[in-house]
mmCIF file of C-alpha atoms in Angstrom:
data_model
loop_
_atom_site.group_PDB
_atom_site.id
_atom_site.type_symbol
_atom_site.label_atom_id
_atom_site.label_comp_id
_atom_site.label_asym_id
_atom_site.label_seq_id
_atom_site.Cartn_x
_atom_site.Cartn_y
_atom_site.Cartn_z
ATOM 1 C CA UNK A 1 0.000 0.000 0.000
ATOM 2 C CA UNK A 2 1.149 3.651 -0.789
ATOM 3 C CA UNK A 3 0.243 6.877 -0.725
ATOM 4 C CA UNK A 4 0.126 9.394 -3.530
ATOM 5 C CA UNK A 5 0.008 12.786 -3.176
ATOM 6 C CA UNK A 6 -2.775 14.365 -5.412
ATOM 7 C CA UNK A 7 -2.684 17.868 -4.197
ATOM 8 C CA UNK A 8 -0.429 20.145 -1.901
ATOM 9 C CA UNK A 9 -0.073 18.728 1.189
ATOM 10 C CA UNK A 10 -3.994 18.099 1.290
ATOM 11 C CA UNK A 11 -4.784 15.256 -0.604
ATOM 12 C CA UNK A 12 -3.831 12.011 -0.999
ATOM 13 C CA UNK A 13 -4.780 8.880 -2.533
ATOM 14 C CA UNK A 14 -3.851 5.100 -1.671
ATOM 15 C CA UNK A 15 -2.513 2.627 -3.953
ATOM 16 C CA UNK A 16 -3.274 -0.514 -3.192
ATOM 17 C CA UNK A 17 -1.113 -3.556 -3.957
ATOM 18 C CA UNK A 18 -3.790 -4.952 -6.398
ATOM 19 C CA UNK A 19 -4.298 -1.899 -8.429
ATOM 20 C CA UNK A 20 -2.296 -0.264 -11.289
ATOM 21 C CA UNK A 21 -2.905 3.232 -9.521
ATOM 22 C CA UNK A 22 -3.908 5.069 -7.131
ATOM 23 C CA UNK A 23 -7.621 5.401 -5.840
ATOM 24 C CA UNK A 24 -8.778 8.819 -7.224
ATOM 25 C CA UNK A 25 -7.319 7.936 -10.628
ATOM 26 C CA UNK A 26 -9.061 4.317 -10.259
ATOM 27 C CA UNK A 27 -12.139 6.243 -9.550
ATOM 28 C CA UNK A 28 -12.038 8.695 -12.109
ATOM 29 C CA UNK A 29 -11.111 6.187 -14.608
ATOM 30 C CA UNK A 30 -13.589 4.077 -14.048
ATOM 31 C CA UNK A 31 -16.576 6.927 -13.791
ATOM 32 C CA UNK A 32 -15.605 7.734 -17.252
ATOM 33 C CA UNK A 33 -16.441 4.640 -18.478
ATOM 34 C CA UNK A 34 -19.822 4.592 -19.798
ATOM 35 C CA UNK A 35 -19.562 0.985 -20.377
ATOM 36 C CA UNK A 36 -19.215 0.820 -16.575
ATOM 37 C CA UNK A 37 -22.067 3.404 -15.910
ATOM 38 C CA UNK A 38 -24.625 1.261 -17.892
ATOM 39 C CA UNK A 39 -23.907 -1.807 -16.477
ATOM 40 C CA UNK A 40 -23.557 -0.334 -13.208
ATOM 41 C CA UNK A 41 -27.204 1.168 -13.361
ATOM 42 C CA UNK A 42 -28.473 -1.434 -15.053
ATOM 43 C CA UNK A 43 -27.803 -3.823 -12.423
ATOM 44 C CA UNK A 44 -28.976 -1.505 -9.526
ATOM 45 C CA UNK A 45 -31.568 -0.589 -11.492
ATOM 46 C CA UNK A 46 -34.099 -1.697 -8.923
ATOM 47 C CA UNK A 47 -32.220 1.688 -6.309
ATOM 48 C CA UNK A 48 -33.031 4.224 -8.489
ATOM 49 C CA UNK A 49 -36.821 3.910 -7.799
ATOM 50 C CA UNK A 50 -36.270 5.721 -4.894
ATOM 51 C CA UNK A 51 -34.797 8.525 -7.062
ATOM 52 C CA UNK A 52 -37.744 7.959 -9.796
ATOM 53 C CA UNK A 53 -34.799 8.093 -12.959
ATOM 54 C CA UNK A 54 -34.379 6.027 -15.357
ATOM 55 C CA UNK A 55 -31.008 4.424 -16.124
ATOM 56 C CA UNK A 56 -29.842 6.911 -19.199
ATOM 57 C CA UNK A 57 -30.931 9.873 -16.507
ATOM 58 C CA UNK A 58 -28.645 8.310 -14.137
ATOM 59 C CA UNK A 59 -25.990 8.045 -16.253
ATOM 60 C CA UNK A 60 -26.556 11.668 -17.490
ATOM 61 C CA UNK A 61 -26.403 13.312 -14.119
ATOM 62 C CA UNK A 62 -23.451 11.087 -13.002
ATOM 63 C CA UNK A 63 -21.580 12.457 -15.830
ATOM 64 C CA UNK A 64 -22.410 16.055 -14.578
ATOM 65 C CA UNK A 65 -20.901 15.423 -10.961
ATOM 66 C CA UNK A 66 -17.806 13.566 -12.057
ATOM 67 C CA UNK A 67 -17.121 16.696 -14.371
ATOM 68 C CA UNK A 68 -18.163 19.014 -11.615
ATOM 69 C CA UNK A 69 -15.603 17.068 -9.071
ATOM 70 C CA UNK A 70 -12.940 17.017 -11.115
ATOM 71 C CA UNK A 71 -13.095 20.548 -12.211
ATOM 72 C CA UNK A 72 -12.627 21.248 -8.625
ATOM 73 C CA UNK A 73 -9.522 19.924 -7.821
ATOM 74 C CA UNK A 74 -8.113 20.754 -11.207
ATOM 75 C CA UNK A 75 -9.290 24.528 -10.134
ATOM 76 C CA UNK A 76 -6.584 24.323 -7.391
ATOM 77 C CA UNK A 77 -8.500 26.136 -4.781
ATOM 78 C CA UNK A 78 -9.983 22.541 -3.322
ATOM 79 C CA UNK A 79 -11.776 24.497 -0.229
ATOM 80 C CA UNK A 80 -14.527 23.519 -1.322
ATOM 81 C CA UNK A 81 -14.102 19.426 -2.074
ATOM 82 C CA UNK A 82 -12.133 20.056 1.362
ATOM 83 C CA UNK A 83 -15.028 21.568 3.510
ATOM 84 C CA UNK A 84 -17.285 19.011 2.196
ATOM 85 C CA UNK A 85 -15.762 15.880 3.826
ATOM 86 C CA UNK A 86 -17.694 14.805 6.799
ATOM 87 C CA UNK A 87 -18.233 11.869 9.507
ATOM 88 C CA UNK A 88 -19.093 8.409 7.599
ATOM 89 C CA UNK A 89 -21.399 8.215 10.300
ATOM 90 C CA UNK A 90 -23.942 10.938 10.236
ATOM 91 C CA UNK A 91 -25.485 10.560 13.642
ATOM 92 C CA UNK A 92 -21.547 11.069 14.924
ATOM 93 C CA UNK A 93 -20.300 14.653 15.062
ATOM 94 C CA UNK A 94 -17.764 14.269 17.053
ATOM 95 C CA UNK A 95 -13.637 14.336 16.534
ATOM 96 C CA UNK A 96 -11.730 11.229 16.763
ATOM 97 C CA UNK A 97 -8.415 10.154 15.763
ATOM 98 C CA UNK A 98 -7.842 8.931 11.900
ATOM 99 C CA UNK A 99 -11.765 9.632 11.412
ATOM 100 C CA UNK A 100 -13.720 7.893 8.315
ATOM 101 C CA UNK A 101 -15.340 10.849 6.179
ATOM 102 C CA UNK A 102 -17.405 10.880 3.144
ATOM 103 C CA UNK A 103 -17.468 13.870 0.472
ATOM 104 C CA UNK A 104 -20.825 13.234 -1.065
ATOM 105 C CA UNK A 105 -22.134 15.066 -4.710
ATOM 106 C CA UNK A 106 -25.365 13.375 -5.513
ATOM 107 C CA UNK A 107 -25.009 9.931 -5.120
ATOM 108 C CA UNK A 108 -20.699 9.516 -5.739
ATOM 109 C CA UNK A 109 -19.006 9.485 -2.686
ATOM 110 C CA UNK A 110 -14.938 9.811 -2.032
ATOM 111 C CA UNK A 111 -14.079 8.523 1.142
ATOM 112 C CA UNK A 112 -11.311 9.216 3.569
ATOM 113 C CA UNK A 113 -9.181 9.419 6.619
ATOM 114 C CA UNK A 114 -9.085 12.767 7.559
ATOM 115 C CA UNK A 115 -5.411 12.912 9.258
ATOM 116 C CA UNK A 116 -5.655 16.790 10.011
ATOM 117 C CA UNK A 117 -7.335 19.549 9.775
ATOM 118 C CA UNK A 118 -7.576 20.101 6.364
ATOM 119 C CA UNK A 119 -5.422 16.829 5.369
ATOM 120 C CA UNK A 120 -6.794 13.577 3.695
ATOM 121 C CA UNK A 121 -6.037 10.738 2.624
ATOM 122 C CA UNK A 122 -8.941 8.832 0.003
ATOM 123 C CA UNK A 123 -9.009 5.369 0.758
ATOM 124 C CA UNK A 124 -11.600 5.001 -2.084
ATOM 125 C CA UNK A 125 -15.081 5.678 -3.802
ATOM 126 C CA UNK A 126 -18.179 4.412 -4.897
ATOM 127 C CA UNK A 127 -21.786 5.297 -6.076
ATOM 128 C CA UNK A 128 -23.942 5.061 -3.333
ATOM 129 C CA UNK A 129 -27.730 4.744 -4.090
ATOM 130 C CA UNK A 130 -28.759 2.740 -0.523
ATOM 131 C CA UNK A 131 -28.989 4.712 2.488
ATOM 132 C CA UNK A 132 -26.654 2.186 4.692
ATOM 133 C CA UNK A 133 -23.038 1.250 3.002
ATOM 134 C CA UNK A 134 -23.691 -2.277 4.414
ATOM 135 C CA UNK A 135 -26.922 -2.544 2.318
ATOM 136 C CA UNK A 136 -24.746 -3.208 -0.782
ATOM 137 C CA UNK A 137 -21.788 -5.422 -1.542
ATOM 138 C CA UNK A 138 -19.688 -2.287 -3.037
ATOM 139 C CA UNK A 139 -20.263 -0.055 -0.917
ATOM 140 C CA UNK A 140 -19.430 -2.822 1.798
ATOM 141 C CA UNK A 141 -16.331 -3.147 0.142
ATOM 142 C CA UNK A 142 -15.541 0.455 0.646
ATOM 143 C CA UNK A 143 -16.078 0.334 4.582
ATOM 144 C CA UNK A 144 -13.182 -2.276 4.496
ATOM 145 C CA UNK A 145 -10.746 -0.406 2.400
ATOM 146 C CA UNK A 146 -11.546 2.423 4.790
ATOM 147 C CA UNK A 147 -10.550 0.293 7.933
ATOM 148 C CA UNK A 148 -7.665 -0.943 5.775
ATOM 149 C CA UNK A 149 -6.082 2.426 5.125
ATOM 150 C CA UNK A 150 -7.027 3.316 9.191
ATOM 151 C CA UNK A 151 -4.993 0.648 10.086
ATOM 152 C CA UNK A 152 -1.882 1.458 7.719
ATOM 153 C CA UNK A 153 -2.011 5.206 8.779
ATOM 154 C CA UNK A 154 -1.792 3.401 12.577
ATOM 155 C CA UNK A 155 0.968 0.884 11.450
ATOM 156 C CA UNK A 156 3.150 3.534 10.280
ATOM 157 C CA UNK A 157 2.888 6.087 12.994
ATOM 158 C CA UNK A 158 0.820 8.701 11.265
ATOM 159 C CA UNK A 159 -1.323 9.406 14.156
ATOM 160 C CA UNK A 160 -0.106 10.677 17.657
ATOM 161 C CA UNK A 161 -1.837 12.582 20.534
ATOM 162 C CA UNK A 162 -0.552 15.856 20.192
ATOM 163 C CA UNK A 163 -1.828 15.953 16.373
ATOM 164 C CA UNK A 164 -4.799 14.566 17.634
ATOM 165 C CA UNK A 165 -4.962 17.582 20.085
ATOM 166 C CA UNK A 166 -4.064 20.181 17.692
ATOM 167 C CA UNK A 167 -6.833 19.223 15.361
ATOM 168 C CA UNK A 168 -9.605 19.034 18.468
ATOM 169 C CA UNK A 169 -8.245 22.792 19.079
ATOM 170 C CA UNK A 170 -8.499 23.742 15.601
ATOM 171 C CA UNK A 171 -11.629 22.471 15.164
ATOM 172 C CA UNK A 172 -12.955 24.880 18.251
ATOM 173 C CA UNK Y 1 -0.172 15.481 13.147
ATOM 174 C CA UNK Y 2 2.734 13.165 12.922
ATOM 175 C CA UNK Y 3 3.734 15.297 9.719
ATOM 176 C CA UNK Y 4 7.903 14.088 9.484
ATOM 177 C CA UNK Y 5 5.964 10.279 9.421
ATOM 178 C CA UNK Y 6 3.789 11.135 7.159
ATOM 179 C CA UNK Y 7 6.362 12.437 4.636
ATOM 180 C CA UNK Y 8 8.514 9.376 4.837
ATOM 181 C CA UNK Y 9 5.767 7.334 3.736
ATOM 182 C CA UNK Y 10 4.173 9.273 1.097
ATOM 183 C CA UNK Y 11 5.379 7.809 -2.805
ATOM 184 C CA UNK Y 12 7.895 9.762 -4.598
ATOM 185 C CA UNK Y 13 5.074 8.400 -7.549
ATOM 186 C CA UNK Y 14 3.056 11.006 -9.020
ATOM 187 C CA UNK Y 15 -0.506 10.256 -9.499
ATOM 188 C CA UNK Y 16 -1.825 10.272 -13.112
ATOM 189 C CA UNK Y 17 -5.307 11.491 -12.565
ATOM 190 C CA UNK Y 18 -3.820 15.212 -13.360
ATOM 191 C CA UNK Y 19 -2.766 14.712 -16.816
ATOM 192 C CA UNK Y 20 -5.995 12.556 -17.408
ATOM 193 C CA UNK Y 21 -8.539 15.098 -15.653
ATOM 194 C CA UNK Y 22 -6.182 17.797 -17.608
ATOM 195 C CA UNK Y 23 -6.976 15.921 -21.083
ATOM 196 C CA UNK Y 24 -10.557 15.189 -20.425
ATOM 197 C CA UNK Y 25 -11.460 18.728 -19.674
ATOM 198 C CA UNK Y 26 -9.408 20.021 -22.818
ATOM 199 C CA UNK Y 27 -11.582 16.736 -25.149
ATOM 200 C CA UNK Y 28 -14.326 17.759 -22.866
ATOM 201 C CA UNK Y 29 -17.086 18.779 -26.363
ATOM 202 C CA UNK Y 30 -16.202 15.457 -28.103
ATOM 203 C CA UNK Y 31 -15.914 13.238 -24.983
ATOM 204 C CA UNK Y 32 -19.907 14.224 -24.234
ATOM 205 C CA UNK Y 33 -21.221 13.799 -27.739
ATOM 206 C CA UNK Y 34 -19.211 10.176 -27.591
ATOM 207 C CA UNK Y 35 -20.440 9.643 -24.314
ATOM 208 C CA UNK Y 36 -24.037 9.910 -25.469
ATOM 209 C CA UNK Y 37 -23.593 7.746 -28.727
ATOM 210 C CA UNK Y 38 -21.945 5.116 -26.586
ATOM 211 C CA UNK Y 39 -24.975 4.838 -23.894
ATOM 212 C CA UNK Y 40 -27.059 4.714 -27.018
ATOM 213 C CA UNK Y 41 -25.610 2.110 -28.446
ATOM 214 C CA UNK Y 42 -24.763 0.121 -24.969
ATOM 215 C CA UNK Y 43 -28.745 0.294 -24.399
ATOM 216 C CA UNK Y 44 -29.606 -1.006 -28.059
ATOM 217 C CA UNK Y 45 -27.663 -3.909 -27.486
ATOM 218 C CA UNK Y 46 -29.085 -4.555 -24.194
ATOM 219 C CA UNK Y 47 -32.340 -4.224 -25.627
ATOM 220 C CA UNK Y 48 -31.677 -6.460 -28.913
ATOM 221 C CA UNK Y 49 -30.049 -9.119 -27.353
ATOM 222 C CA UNK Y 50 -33.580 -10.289 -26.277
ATOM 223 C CA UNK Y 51 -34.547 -10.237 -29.930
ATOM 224 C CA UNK Y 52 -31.924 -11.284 -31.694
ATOM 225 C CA UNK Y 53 -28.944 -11.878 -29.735
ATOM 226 C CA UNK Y 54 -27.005 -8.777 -30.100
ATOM 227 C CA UNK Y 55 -23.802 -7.711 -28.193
ATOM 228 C CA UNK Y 56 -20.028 -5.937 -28.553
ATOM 229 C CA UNK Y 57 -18.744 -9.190 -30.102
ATOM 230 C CA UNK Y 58 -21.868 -9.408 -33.204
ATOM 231 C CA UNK Y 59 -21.606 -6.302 -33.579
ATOM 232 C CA UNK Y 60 -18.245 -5.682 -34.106
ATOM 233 C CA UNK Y 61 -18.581 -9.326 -36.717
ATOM 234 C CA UNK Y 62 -21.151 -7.190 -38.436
ATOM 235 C CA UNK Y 63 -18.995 -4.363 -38.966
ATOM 236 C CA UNK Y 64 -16.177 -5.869 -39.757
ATOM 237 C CA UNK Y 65 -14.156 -4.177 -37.042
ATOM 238 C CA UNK Y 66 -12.857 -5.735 -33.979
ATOM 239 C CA UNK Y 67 -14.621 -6.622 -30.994
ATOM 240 C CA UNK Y 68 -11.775 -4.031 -29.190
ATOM 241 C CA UNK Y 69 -12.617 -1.167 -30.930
ATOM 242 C CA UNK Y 70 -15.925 -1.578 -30.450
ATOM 243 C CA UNK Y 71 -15.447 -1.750 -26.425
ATOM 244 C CA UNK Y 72 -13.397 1.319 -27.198
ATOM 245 C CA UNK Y 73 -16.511 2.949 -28.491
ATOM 246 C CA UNK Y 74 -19.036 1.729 -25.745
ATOM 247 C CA UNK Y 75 -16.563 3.382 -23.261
ATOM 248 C CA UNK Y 76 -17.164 6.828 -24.516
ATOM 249 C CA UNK Y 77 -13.522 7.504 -25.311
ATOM 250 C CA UNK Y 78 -13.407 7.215 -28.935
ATOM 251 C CA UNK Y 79 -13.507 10.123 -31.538
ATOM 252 C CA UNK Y 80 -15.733 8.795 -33.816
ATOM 253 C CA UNK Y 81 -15.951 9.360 -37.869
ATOM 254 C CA UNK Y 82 -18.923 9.780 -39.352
ATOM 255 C CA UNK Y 83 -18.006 6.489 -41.542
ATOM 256 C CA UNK Y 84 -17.919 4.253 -38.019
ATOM 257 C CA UNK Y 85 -21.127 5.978 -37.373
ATOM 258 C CA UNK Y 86 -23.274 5.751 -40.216
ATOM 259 C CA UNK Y 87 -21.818 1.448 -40.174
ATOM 260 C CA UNK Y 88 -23.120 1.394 -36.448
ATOM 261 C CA UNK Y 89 -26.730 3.080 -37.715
ATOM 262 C CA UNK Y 90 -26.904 0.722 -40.247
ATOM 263 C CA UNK Y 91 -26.170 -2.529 -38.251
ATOM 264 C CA UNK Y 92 -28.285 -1.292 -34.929
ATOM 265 C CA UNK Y 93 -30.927 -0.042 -37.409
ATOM 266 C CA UNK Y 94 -30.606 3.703 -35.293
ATOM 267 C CA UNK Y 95 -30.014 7.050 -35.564
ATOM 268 C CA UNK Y 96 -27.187 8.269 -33.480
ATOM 269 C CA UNK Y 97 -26.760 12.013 -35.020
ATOM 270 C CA UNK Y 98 -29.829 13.986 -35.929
ATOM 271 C CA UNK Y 99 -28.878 17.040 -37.247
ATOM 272 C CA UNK Y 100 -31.658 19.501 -37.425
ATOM 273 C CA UNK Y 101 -31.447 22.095 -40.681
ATOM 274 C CA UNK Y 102 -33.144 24.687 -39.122
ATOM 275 C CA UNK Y 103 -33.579 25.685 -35.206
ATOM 276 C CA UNK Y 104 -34.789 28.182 -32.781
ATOM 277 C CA UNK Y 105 -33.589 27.981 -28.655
ATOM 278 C CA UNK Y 106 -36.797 27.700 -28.386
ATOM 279 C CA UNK Y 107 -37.583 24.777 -29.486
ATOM 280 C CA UNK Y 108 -34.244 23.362 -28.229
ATOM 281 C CA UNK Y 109 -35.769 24.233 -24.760
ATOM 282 C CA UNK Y 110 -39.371 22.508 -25.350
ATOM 283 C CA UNK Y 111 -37.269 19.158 -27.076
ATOM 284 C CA UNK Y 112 -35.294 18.997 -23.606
ATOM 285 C CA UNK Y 113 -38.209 19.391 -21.479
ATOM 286 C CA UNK Y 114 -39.743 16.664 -23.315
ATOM 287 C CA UNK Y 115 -37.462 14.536 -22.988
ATOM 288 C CA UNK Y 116 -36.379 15.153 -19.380
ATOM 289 C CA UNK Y 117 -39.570 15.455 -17.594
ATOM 290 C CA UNK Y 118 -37.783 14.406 -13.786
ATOM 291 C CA UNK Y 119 -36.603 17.420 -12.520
ATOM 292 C CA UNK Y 120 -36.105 18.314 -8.677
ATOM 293 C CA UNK Y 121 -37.993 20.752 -7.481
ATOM 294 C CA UNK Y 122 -35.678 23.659 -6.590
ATOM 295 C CA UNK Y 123 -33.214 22.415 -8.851
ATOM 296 C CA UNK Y 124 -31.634 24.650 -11.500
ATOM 297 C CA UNK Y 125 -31.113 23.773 -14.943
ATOM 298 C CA UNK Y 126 -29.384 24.571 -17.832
ATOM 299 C CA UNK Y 127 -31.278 24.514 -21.013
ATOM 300 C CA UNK Y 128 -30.046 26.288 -24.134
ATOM 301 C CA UNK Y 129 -27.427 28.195 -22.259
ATOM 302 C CA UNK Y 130 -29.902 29.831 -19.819
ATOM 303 C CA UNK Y 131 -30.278 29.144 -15.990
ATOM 304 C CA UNK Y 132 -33.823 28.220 -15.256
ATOM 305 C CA UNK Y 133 -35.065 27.123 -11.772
ATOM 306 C CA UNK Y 134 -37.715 24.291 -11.400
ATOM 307 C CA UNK Y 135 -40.995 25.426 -9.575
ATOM 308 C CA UNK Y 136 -44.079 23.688 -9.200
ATOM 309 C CA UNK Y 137 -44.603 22.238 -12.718
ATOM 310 C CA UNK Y 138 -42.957 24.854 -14.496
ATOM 311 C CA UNK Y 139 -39.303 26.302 -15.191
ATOM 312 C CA UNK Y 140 -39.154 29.690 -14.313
ATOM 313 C CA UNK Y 141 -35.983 32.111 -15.879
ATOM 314 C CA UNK Y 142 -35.474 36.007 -15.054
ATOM 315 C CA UNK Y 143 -36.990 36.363 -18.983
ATOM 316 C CA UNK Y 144 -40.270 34.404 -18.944
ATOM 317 C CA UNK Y 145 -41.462 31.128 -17.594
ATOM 318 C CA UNK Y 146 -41.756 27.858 -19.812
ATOM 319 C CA UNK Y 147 -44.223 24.854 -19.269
ATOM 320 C CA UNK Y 148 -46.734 26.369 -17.332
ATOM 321 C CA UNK Y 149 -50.300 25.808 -18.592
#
């Protein structure tokens, strides 16, 4: 497992061992596909009742939020894909160490560590279209990689109390 | 945060979603319209493989091309000529490219409504290059208001 710098000293990306690169280019490459879309929808098809699309509207506005994403971390002023991470778990607003956070546009989701204050580190992606993560096997997979890249961060020492502290104060 | 551990452990490998974000923005016209023609055509084969057993591989036997390129195309990535499209009209029995002789924003706007009837309310939309915001059953814009009865 490494980790790729994407941009500044703000975002990062894992690679895992399995994969040619790293998460956000995984991600991006494979939300381009519209092979991948179609088949995608197609076979969640049954989830987007809630949403009352069909499968070519899905695609459609997928398209629009990868662009939209993407323009805003090629903009270089990534406040905003910054400020949007929060807790995986919604009912939890609290501040722990090496905490799991989501960035959510419509129904794509990045997910994270959040290290520091304004520091992540994506430990992967998915389209979400269930309210619970557990509800599908995808998005299952996702709650693993994010336990995965926890542990690394742990293994290698990326966590201490005093950061801990400093982000508690900065987040006061 | 641990800051000198997190430098020793971050790659000296630079990510290549940059240069690929950087192209697809720059391709960004062409990648839509092939985009669109490949969701088209993914959703014609879903639908005529019931009928007559089409997918990438018949298709691409049909057109003489390899079954490759045609993945290429049903990934949205390819910059299609008009040649490769007029062989995948002909073999789907489609039309991929309309192009209309003579047209008015107007009825751009009423064609799009048409066809994309689900639209959240409070939602804004882009239709013809003008912002429009989605009331109750109709599409309101600063210049006039569309769809209401």
């Amino acid at each position: 497992m490494e980790i790729i710098n994407i941009f500044a000293k703000n975002l990062f990306a894992i690679k895992y061992e399995d994969e040619d690169c790293d998460e956000l280019e995984r991600l991006f490459d494979l939300w381009n596909d519209k092979e991948y879309l179609e088949d995608f929808f197609e076979i969640n098809k049954s989830d987007l009742s809630y949403y009352k699309i069909t499968v070519e509207q899905a695609i459609e506005e997928t398209v629009e939020e990868i662009n939209a994403i993407e323009d805003i971390i090629l903009s270089e002023d990534i406040s905003e894909l910054l400020q949007s991470f929060t807790n995986l778990n919604n009912s939890e607003s609290r501040v722990y160490e090496l905490i799991k956070q989501k960035s959510r546009r419509r129904w794509l989701r990045l997910y994270a560590i959040r290290i520091d204050y304004n520091v992540f580190i994506i430990s992967g992606g998915a389209i979400k279209l269930t309210s619970l993560m557990k509800d599908r096997e995808h998005t299952q997979q996702e709650l693993y990689k994010l336990d995965k890249c926890e542990n690394f961060l742990k293994e290698n020492g990326i966590f201490d109390n005093d950061s801990f502290n400093d982000m508690l104060n900065e987040e006061l | 945060m641990n800051t000198t551990n997190l430098n020793n452990i971050v790659s000296t490998k630079e990510s290549g979603w940059k240069a690929k974000a950087i192209w697809r923005k720059a391709n960004k016209a062409w990648l839509d319209r092939s985009g669109k023609i490949a969701i088209r055509i993914l959703r014609e084969i879903r639908i005529q493989k019931k009928t007559n057993n089409m997918s990438q591989k018949k298709l691409a036997k049909l057109m003489d091309v390899s079954p490759q390129y045609i993945n290429k195309i049903v990934k949205g990535q390819e910059n299609l000529t008009l040649e490769t499209i007029t062989k995948i009209e002909k073999v789907l029995g489609i039309n991929l490219i309309n192009v209309q002789t003579y047209n008015t924003a107007h009825s751009v706007i009423k064609f799009e409504i048409k066809t994309s009837p689900v639209i959240e309310k409070g939602r804004t939309v882009t239709l013809a290059k003008r912002k429009f915001s989605y009331k109750t059953g109709y599409l309101q814009e600063s210049t006039g208001t569309y769809g209401r009865n």
